[in-house]
Amino acid sequence: MLRALGQDQRAIASPGRRILLTGASGYLGSLIAASLLAADGEVRILAPTRPKRDAQDVVAPIAAELVALAGSGAEAALARLQIVALPPQLEELDPVLRDFGVDEVIHCAGCLDYFNKSALDAVNVDFTRILLEQARRIGVGRFIQISTAYSSGYVPGDVAEALHPDPEEDPTHYTVTKRAGERLVAESGLPYLILRPSIVIGNSTDGRYSGKRYGLYQLWSGIERLLCREWHDTMHVFAPSQPANLVHQDAFQNAFVAAWRSLPPDTIVNVVSRDTETPSVRQLWDLWLSTCNRPRRTIYYESMADIPVREIPPPQRALLALASVNLQIIGHRWRFETTQLDRLEQAGMVFPQARLSSVETCQNRLIESSAAIQKFLAKHASALVAAQ
Amino acid sequence: MTDSAQIIADPVAEQSRPATDFDQRYYNLIAYIVSNAIAGEIMAIENYSEMVQLMPGSSAKIETVNQANEECKHILLLSKLGRTLDVGVQRRIVEPQWNQIRKHFSTAVSRRDLAACLIIQDLMTETMAIMLYRTLADEAETDPKTAAVARNILADELEHLEIGKHRIRELLAEDPSKVHDALAWAHHRVMPELFSMISTSCHFLCDELNIECGSLTLDSIRTDIEALKVQALQSYVETLDSIFDSAVTNPLIASMSAYEGYGQMFSGEAGAACCGPSAKTSGQ
């Protein structure tokens, strides 16, 4: 039976308020920065970025998100964010961290290049190790790691909110390195919190999204580039009927802040939508195709191996190949333990589930903002109408 | 080399500069594309010549020498096209990507990896060359002389592609896993270089041609970089599908979404946000 947060003897008394945040220039990092600055007036964030990186480029998406979250208080909140250039050796940052009074590390930097094994190892494993050493040196109270819901690799049954053993198969080397990073954190001796989001998409209410074209956006972007040049009478799509686990960015932000505030040390949280709520891959395709491409006929395939790749139109074949790795991951039947999310929700956290209607909000925002798609819709209006 | 040029059909002979339907921007673009094509042909000559030693028998060696000879003729045709159109073209390798591909090819030769050599030259490079010459051969978009030269060269390159496919199928029948390894090795090294060249910005070529770098656009041949990238991707996938199983090729194609210079095609943004060591990293 779940315990109320207040009854947990290990409940964290006071989360860190002088925070070292890595990866602030990325999507989840910027969401975390904005959420923390908006949620707690005492929080100050130090964000190291690459020396050549323009600090304004890092601050801009955080500022935009802060405006959405905090309105007129955004400017004051942003003043509590400090960007610092990453030195060649991380130890050189120690005096800066001590001056800042860093008492917590949120490690959000990571390599997502599935196919660059050396970079994945260097960033997701080696850099995590170095950062943990630094965190120990300066004596932080907690180390928070942003991992992935897929760090278990392909496993039968539920993905537990625990450290994972090595599976028989991993989708990519990315999950191997994220799993290794989690273990380093857990074995560091520092109190830790690990959050594992699934596929993060835009805000549930207005669809805003400032991330790169990863995850579902990679697929949408691929359709935009490859399938919106000409109208396709028939579409061949890899569309398993099982749920595709998506998480809205506001759900991720709420879960992060709630976990940061209230979860006890050494906790792992799967930040995922409920299986019963999140749409299937097939529903996602239907949603897109009915809005944009509107083919006369759609042929669905439950397995990649069933698709006659040499017989389908070249743009569809190219998309299938380009998106094949992510499609296979999204098409796998994932089941996640959600004990910690359930606890947080019982304690009052609002977690907007990714439902077909809210995903549609995100999808349509992208479609409306895409010049290429609008051109396609205008050019093929007659075919699109006839196909309906 | 001049003698060789005279014995083939000469699509630019006896013709003067075409009517002025095309402006200076068009000719700058043609100079840029033709110079790059010549660089690719130079590389092809060197590749075929170096590959001869790996070919299994006399007839295959002779065929490979002939392929090198045909690439040589292409250089002469392209150079003559430049003179006829009165546009300056470079007859040497300027852009560094070609040298990089040459380096990878030489590595494959030193490893005596014939499959990798065939994949680099006959599949990857020829597929990109075919895409380029098909674009130039479209008479609706280019001037008649350019279209005629491109059509002429295109026929040879299509033949080279078929020769390469045939040879690779033979190697696949002997040892599929060795060929699959060669494909992955070559793909990760050569395709980023080839795709990075689908661009109107350059390292040095514009300087060499006295063209203002950044001024080139493809609209004078009514296409754009995005369209060329899509065509190149589709052509490459089609070529691979004609030889390999999709289970082998899908992960390789998927890796292209991360290519530098190709990220805008699929991932939305080139480069990556970073906080970490000097590897390519991203905030998540």
Tab-separated table of C-alpha atoms in Angstrom, chain A residues 82-300:
chain	number	residue	atom	x	y	z
A	82	GLN	CA	23.788	32.256	-14.004
A	83	ILE	CA	25.532	30.920	-17.095
A	84	VAL	CA	29.181	29.962	-16.795
A	85	ALA	CA	31.583	28.730	-19.467
A	86	LEU	CA	32.643	25.143	-19.022
A	87	PRO	CA	36.431	25.006	-18.497
A	88	PRO	CA	38.578	22.374	-20.241
A	89	GLN	CA	38.927	20.450	-16.974
A	90	LEU	CA	35.901	20.156	-14.741
A	91	GLU	CA	38.027	20.562	-11.577
A	92	GLU	CA	38.690	24.135	-12.646
A	93	LEU	CA	35.031	24.801	-11.938
A	94	ASP	CA	35.327	23.778	-8.272
A	95	PRO	CA	36.049	27.288	-6.920
A	96	VAL	CA	33.090	28.694	-8.867
A	97	LEU	CA	30.808	26.030	-7.452
A	98	ARG	CA	32.041	26.669	-3.919
A	99	ASP	CA	31.581	30.417	-4.311
A	100	PHE	CA	28.074	29.793	-5.603
A	101	GLY	CA	27.413	27.505	-2.652
A	102	VAL	CA	26.236	24.597	-4.817
A	103	ASP	CA	24.343	22.124	-2.661
A	104	GLU	CA	22.679	20.040	-5.360
A	105	VAL	CA	23.523	18.812	-8.849
A	106	ILE	CA	20.932	18.211	-11.536
A	107	HIS	CA	22.603	16.307	-14.325
A	108	CYS	CA	20.625	16.735	-17.506
A	109	ALA	CA	23.432	16.813	-20.078
A	110	GLY	CA	23.616	13.796	-22.263
A	111	CYS	CA	24.441	12.487	-25.685
A	112	LEU	CA	21.457	11.345	-27.740
A	113	ASP	CA	23.332	10.402	-30.881
A	114	TYR	CA	22.276	6.743	-30.973
A	115	PHE	CA	24.935	5.833	-33.475
A	116	ASN	CA	27.980	7.539	-32.030
A	117	LYS	CA	29.180	4.954	-29.562
A	118	SER	CA	32.268	6.812	-28.442
A	119	ALA	CA	30.331	10.042	-27.811
A	120	LEU	CA	27.636	8.139	-25.917
A	121	ASP	CA	30.270	6.523	-23.712
A	122	ALA	CA	32.157	9.786	-23.244
A	123	VAL	CA	29.159	11.868	-22.262
A	124	ASN	CA	26.617	9.540	-20.685
A	125	VAL	CA	29.115	7.459	-18.737
A	126	ASP	CA	32.521	9.131	-18.445
A	127	PHE	CA	31.220	12.657	-17.960
A	128	THR	CA	28.683	11.432	-15.402
A	129	ARG	CA	31.528	9.778	-13.487
A	130	ILE	CA	33.594	12.973	-13.505
A	131	LEU	CA	30.615	15.048	-12.444
A	132	LEU	CA	29.882	12.678	-9.562
A	133	GLU	CA	33.482	13.024	-8.389
A	134	GLN	CA	33.086	16.763	-8.475
A	135	ALA	CA	29.785	16.576	-6.611
A	136	ARG	CA	31.471	14.547	-3.884
A	137	ARG	CA	34.413	16.955	-3.746
A	138	ILE	CA	32.235	19.962	-3.161
A	139	GLY	CA	29.917	18.026	-0.862
A	140	VAL	CA	26.453	18.372	-2.388
A	141	GLY	CA	23.385	17.098	-0.577
A	142	ARG	CA	21.844	15.319	-3.543
A	143	PHE	CA	22.577	14.315	-7.134
A	144	ILE	CA	19.629	14.300	-9.518
A	145	GLN	CA	19.996	12.403	-12.760
A	146	ILE	CA	17.760	12.739	-15.809
A	147	SER	CA	17.765	9.368	-17.468
A	148	THR	CA	15.289	7.704	-19.823
A	149	ALA	CA	12.298	5.421	-19.363
A	150	TYR	CA	13.991	3.047	-21.786
A	151	SER	CA	17.198	2.539	-19.793
A	152	SER	CA	16.099	-1.003	-18.998
A	153	GLY	CA	16.530	-2.092	-22.600
A	154	TYR	CA	14.015	-4.600	-23.926
A	155	VAL	CA	12.679	-6.519	-20.937
A	156	PRO	CA	9.602	-8.663	-20.467
A	157	GLY	CA	7.088	-7.346	-17.948
A	158	ASP	CA	7.133	-4.034	-16.117
A	159	VAL	CA	10.068	-1.639	-16.160
A	160	ALA	CA	10.701	-1.342	-12.433
A	161	GLU	CA	11.561	1.854	-10.565
A	162	ALA	CA	14.861	0.289	-9.591
A	163	LEU	CA	18.299	-0.132	-11.070
A	164	HIS	CA	18.200	-2.467	-14.045
A	165	PRO	CA	20.238	-5.564	-14.738
A	166	ASP	CA	21.587	-5.893	-18.264
A	167	PRO	CA	18.829	-7.067	-20.607
A	168	GLU	CA	19.202	-9.532	-23.439
A	169	GLU	CA	18.789	-6.735	-25.940
A	170	ASP	CA	19.052	-2.955	-26.013
A	171	PRO	CA	17.348	-0.748	-28.599
A	172	THR	CA	20.562	1.255	-29.068
A	173	HIS	CA	23.831	1.982	-27.314
A	174	TYR	CA	22.088	5.043	-25.863
A	175	THR	CA	20.084	2.918	-23.420
A	176	VAL	CA	23.212	0.970	-22.497
A	177	THR	CA	24.985	4.168	-21.503
A	178	LYS	CA	22.003	5.672	-19.675
A	179	ARG	CA	21.710	2.478	-17.633
A	180	ALA	CA	25.422	2.632	-16.861
A	181	GLY	CA	25.038	6.288	-15.845
A	182	GLU	CA	22.229	5.400	-13.435
A	183	ARG	CA	24.406	2.775	-11.791
A	184	LEU	CA	27.255	5.227	-11.343
A	185	VAL	CA	24.879	7.652	-9.642
A	186	ALA	CA	23.437	4.976	-7.370
A	187	GLU	CA	26.878	3.683	-6.423
A	188	SER	CA	28.356	7.127	-5.811
A	189	GLY	CA	27.454	7.247	-2.146
A	190	LEU	CA	25.606	10.521	-2.710
A	191	PRO	CA	21.877	10.759	-2.000
A	192	TYR	CA	20.235	10.600	-5.398
A	193	LEU	CA	17.054	10.989	-7.362
A	194	ILE	CA	16.734	9.527	-10.855
A	195	LEU	CA	13.954	10.614	-13.186
A	196	ARG	CA	13.196	8.597	-16.274
A	197	PRO	CA	10.924	10.389	-18.736
A	198	SER	CA	9.576	8.535	-21.770
A	199	ILE	CA	9.049	10.478	-25.011
A	200	VAL	CA	8.533	14.117	-24.083
A	201	ILE	CA	6.239	16.162	-26.328
A	202	GLY	CA	4.888	19.701	-26.158
A	203	ASN	CA	2.699	21.370	-23.581
A	204	SER	CA	-0.689	19.687	-23.116
A	205	THR	CA	-2.704	22.876	-23.335
A	206	ASP	CA	-1.087	24.915	-26.100
A	207	GLY	CA	1.318	22.453	-27.714
A	208	ARG	CA	4.391	24.691	-27.316
A	209	TYR	CA	7.635	22.799	-27.794
A	210	SER	CA	11.151	24.198	-27.852
A	211	GLY	CA	13.088	20.982	-28.233
A	212	LYS	CA	14.912	19.510	-31.151
A	213	ARG	CA	13.170	17.168	-33.516
A	214	TYR	CA	13.597	14.085	-31.383
A	215	GLY	CA	11.127	11.335	-30.541
A	216	LEU	CA	7.673	11.888	-32.007
A	217	TYR	CA	8.802	15.211	-33.478
A	218	GLN	CA	11.454	13.368	-35.446
A	219	LEU	CA	8.757	11.283	-37.085
A	220	TRP	CA	6.529	14.299	-37.734
A	221	SER	CA	9.466	16.220	-39.140
A	222	GLY	CA	10.357	13.283	-41.375
A	223	ILE	CA	6.814	13.161	-42.729
A	224	GLU	CA	6.951	16.906	-43.294
A	225	ARG	CA	10.179	16.672	-45.262
A	226	LEU	CA	9.620	13.433	-47.151
A	227	LEU	CA	5.893	12.908	-47.559
A	228	CYS	CA	4.646	16.464	-47.986
A	229	ARG	CA	6.215	17.105	-51.381
A	230	GLU	CA	3.621	15.171	-53.316
A	231	TRP	CA	0.281	13.622	-52.471
A	232	HIS	CA	0.352	9.880	-51.829
A	233	ASP	CA	-2.730	7.920	-52.753
A	234	THR	CA	-1.746	5.020	-50.497
A	235	MET	CA	0.311	5.187	-47.340
A	236	HIS	CA	2.203	2.240	-45.886
A	237	VAL	CA	2.804	2.780	-42.187
A	238	PHE	CA	4.412	0.838	-39.377
A	239	ALA	CA	1.669	1.246	-36.813
A	240	PRO	CA	1.510	-1.226	-33.963
A	241	SER	CA	-1.756	-1.071	-32.053
A	242	GLN	CA	-0.055	-0.898	-28.656
A	243	PRO	CA	0.408	2.336	-26.684
A	244	ALA	CA	3.210	4.757	-27.547
A	245	ASN	CA	4.289	6.215	-24.233
A	246	LEU	CA	4.324	9.988	-24.522
A	247	VAL	CA	4.689	12.589	-21.774
A	248	HIS	CA	3.696	16.203	-22.071
A	249	GLN	CA	6.360	18.701	-21.102
A	250	ASP	CA	4.111	20.215	-18.415
A	251	ALA	CA	3.579	16.753	-16.962
A	252	PHE	CA	7.350	16.263	-16.921
A	253	GLN	CA	7.877	19.672	-15.308
A	254	ASN	CA	5.257	19.040	-12.633
A	255	ALA	CA	6.660	15.610	-11.901
A	256	PHE	CA	10.168	16.998	-11.691
A	257	VAL	CA	9.299	19.764	-9.263
A	258	ALA	CA	7.144	17.471	-7.112
A	259	ALA	CA	9.847	14.806	-6.975
A	260	TRP	CA	12.553	17.415	-6.277
A	261	ARG	CA	10.527	18.837	-3.425
A	262	SER	CA	9.231	15.758	-1.755
A	263	LEU	CA	10.695	12.402	-2.672
A	264	PRO	CA	13.092	10.688	-0.284
A	265	PRO	CA	16.726	10.055	-1.177
A	266	ASP	CA	17.673	7.202	-3.471
A	267	THR	CA	14.425	7.173	-5.394
A	268	ILE	CA	13.863	6.335	-9.035
A	269	VAL	CA	10.807	7.676	-10.859
A	270	ASN	CA	9.422	6.505	-14.198
A	271	VAL	CA	7.915	9.666	-15.655
A	272	VAL	CA	5.411	8.116	-18.053
A	273	SER	CA	1.791	8.409	-19.057
A	274	ARG	CA	-0.709	5.727	-18.178
A	275	ASP	CA	-0.984	2.885	-20.665
A	276	THR	CA	-4.732	3.272	-20.695
A	277	GLU	CA	-4.524	6.948	-21.616
A	278	THR	CA	-1.646	7.342	-24.067
A	279	PRO	CA	-2.550	6.753	-27.740
A	280	SER	CA	-1.313	3.859	-29.813
A	281	VAL	CA	1.137	4.304	-32.680
A	282	ARG	CA	-1.719	3.522	-35.041
A	283	GLN	CA	-3.862	6.265	-33.523
A	284	LEU	CA	-0.958	8.682	-33.898
A	285	TRP	CA	-0.684	7.845	-37.594
A	286	ASP	CA	-4.445	8.196	-38.079
A	287	LEU	CA	-4.371	11.546	-36.337
A	288	TRP	CA	-1.601	12.837	-38.578
A	289	LEU	CA	-2.854	11.374	-41.828
A	290	SER	CA	-6.419	12.604	-41.344
A	291	THR	CA	-5.123	16.124	-40.721
A	292	CYS	CA	-2.293	16.353	-43.206
A	293	ASN	CA	-1.573	13.757	-45.884
A	294	ARG	CA	-5.117	12.396	-46.248
A	295	PRO	CA	-4.348	9.385	-48.436
A	296	ARG	CA	-7.170	7.463	-50.038
A	297	ARG	CA	-5.895	4.280	-48.431
A	298	THR	CA	-3.646	3.473	-45.483
A	299	ILE	CA	-2.038	0.081	-45.027
A	300	TYR	CA	-0.955	-0.622	-41.448
